[in-house]
mmCIF file of C-alpha atoms in Angstrom:
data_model
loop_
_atom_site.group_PDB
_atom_site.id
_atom_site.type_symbol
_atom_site.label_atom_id
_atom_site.label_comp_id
_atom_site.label_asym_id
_atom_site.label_seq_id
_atom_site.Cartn_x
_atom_site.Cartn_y
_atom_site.Cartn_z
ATOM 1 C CA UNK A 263 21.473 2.434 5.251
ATOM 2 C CA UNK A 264 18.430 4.479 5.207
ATOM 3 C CA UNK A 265 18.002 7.792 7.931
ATOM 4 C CA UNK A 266 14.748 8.609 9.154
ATOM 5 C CA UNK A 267 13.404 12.277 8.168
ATOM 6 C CA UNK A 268 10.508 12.931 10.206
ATOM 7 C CA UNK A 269 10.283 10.252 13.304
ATOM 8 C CA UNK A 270 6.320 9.048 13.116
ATOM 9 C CA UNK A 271 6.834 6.926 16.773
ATOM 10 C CA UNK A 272 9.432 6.213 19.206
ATOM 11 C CA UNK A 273 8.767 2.793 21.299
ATOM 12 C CA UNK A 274 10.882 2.812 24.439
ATOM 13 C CA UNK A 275 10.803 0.382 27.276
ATOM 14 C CA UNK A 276 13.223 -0.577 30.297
ATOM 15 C CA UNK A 277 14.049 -3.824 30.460
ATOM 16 C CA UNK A 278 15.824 -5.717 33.373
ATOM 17 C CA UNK A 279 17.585 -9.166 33.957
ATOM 18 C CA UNK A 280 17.553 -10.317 29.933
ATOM 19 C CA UNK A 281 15.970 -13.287 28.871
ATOM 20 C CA UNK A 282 14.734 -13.890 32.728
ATOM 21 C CA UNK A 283 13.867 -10.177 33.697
ATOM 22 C CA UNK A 284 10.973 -7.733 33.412
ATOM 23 C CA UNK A 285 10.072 -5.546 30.168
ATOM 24 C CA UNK A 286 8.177 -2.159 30.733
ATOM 25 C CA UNK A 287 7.306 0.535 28.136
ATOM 26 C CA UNK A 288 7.351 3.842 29.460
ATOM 27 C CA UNK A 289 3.479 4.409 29.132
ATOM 28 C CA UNK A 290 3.056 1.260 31.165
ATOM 29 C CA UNK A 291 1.131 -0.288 28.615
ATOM 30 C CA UNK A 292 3.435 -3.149 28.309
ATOM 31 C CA UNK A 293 4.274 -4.713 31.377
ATOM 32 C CA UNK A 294 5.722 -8.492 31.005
ATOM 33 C CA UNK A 295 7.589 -10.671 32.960
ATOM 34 C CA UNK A 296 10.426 -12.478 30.669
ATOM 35 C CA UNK A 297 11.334 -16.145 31.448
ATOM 36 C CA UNK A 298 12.903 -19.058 29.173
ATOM 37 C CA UNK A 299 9.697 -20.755 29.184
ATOM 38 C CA UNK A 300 7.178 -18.798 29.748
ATOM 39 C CA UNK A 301 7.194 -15.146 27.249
ATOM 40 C CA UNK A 302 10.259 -14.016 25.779
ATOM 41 C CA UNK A 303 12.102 -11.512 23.542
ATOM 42 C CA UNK A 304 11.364 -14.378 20.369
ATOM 43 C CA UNK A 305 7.486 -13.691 20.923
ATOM 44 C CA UNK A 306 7.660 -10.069 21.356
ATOM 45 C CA UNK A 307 8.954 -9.821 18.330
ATOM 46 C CA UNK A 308 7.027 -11.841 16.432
ATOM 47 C CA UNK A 309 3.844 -9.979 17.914
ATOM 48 C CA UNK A 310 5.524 -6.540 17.083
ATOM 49 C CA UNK A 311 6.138 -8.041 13.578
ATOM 50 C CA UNK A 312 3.057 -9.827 12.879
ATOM 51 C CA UNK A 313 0.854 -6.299 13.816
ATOM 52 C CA UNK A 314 3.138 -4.249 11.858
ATOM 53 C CA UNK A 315 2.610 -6.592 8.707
ATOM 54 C CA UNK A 316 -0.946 -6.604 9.032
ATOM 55 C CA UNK A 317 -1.032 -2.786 8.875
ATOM 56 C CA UNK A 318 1.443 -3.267 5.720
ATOM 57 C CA UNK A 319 -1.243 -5.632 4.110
ATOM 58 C CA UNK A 320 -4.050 -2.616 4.645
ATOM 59 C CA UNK A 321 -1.698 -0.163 2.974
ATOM 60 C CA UNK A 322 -1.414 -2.601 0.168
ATOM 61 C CA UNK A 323 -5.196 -3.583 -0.091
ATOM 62 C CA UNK A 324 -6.057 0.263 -0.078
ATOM 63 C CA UNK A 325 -3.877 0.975 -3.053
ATOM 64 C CA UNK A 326 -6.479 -0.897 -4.771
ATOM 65 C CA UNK A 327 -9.364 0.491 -3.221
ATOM 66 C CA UNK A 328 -9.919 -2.763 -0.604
ATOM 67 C CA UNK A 329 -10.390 -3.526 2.134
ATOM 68 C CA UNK A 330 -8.477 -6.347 4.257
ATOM 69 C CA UNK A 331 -11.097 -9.407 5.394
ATOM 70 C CA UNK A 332 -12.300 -8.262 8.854
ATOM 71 C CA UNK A 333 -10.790 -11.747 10.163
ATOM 72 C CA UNK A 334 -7.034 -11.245 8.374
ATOM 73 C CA UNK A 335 -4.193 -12.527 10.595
ATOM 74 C CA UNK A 336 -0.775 -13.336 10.952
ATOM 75 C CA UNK A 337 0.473 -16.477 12.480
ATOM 76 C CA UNK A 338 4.157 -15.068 12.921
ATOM 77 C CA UNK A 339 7.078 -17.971 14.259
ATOM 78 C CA UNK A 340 10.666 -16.539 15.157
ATOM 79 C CA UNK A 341 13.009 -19.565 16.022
ATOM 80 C CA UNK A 342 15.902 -19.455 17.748
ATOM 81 C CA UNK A 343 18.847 -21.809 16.899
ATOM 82 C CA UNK A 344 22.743 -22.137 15.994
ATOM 83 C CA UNK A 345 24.787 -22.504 13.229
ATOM 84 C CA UNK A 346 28.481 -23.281 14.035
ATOM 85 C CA UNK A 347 28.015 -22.352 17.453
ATOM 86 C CA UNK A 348 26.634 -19.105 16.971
ATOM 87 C CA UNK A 349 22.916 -18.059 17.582
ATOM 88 C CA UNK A 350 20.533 -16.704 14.713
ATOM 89 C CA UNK A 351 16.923 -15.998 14.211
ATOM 90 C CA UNK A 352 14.585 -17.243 11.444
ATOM 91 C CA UNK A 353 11.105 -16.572 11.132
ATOM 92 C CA UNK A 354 7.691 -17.607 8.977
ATOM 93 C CA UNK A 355 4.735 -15.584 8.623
ATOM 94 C CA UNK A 356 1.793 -17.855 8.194
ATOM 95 C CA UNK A 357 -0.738 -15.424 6.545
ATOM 96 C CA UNK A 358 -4.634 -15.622 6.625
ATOM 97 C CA UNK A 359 -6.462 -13.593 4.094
ATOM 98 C CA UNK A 360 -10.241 -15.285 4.321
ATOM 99 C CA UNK A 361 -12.101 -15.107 0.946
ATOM 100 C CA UNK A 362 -9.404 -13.069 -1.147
ATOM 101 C CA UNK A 363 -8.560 -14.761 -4.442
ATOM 102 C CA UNK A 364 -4.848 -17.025 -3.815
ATOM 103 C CA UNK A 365 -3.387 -14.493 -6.345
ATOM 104 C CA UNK A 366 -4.733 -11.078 -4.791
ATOM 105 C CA UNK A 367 -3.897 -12.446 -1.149
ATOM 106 C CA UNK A 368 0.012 -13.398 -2.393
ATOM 107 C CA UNK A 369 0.670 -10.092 -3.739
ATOM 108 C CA UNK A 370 -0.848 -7.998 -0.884
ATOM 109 C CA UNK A 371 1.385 -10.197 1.043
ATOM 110 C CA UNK A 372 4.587 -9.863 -1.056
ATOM 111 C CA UNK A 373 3.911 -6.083 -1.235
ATOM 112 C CA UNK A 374 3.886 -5.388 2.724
ATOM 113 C CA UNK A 375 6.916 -7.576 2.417
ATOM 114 C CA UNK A 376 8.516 -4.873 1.088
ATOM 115 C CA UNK A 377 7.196 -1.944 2.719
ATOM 116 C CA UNK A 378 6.514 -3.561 6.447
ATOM 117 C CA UNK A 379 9.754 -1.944 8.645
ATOM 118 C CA UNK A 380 10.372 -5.218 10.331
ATOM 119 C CA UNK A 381 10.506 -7.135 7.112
ATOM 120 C CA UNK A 382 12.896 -4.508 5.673
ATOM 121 C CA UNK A 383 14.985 -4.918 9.401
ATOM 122 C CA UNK A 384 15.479 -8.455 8.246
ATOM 123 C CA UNK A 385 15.588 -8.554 4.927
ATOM 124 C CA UNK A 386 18.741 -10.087 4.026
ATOM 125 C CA UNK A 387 19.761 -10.822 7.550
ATOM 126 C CA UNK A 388 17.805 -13.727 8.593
ATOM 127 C CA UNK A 389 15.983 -16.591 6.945
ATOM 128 C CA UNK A 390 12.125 -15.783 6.434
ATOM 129 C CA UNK A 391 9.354 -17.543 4.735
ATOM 130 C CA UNK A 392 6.043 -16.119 3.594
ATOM 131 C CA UNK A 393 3.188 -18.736 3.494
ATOM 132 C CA UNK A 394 0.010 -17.700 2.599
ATOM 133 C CA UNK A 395 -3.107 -19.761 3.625
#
């Protein structure tokens, strides 16, 4: 397992009542109400992982002196479910790279892969597919 050195950001947020509470980061900037249908811990992550990526796809477009289409996203999808009665997460990042080449837009993708935090969180732990539009 890898330390941290030098700490770039510390998110914190109080969070009350689980999967049916209230979420709050400490500058306020987040403020959500959690319910089972409505926004929950699934989503949050897959926003926190889909924004993180994207700034993983500039890193790798800039090694090669691009620039990321103004209109890139990332369709991120974090299910839920059991196996064998226990619970476990999957995910799939559905990634839009408008008028890159299919090859240049797979490896920017399969580089932040490797260097996006959240990706290297998972890696190994949970199922996740990379599908690139």
């Amino acid at each position: 397992m890898t330390k941290i050195e030098k700490v770039l950001y510390t998110g914190k947020t109080h969070t009350t009542g689980g999967r049916d509470g209230f979420a709050r980061s400490d500058d306020a900037e987040l403020d959500v109400k959690l319910s089972p249908p409505g926004t929950n811990p699934e989503q949050l992550f897959a926003a926190g992982w889909s924004a993180c990526f994207i700034g993983a796809m500039g890193l790798a477009a800039g090694k090669r002196k691009l620039r990321l289409p103004a209109d890139t996203a990332v369709d991120a999808e974090v299910d839920l479910g059991m196996t064998d009665g226990a619970y476990f997460l999957q995910a799939r990042l559905n990634v839009s790279l408008p008028g890159l080449e299919a090859e240049l837009a797979r490896a920017l993708v399969e580089e932040a892969h490797e260097t996006c935090p959240y990706s290297k969180a998972t890696r190994g732990n949970i199922h996740v597919e990379l599908n690139v539009a």
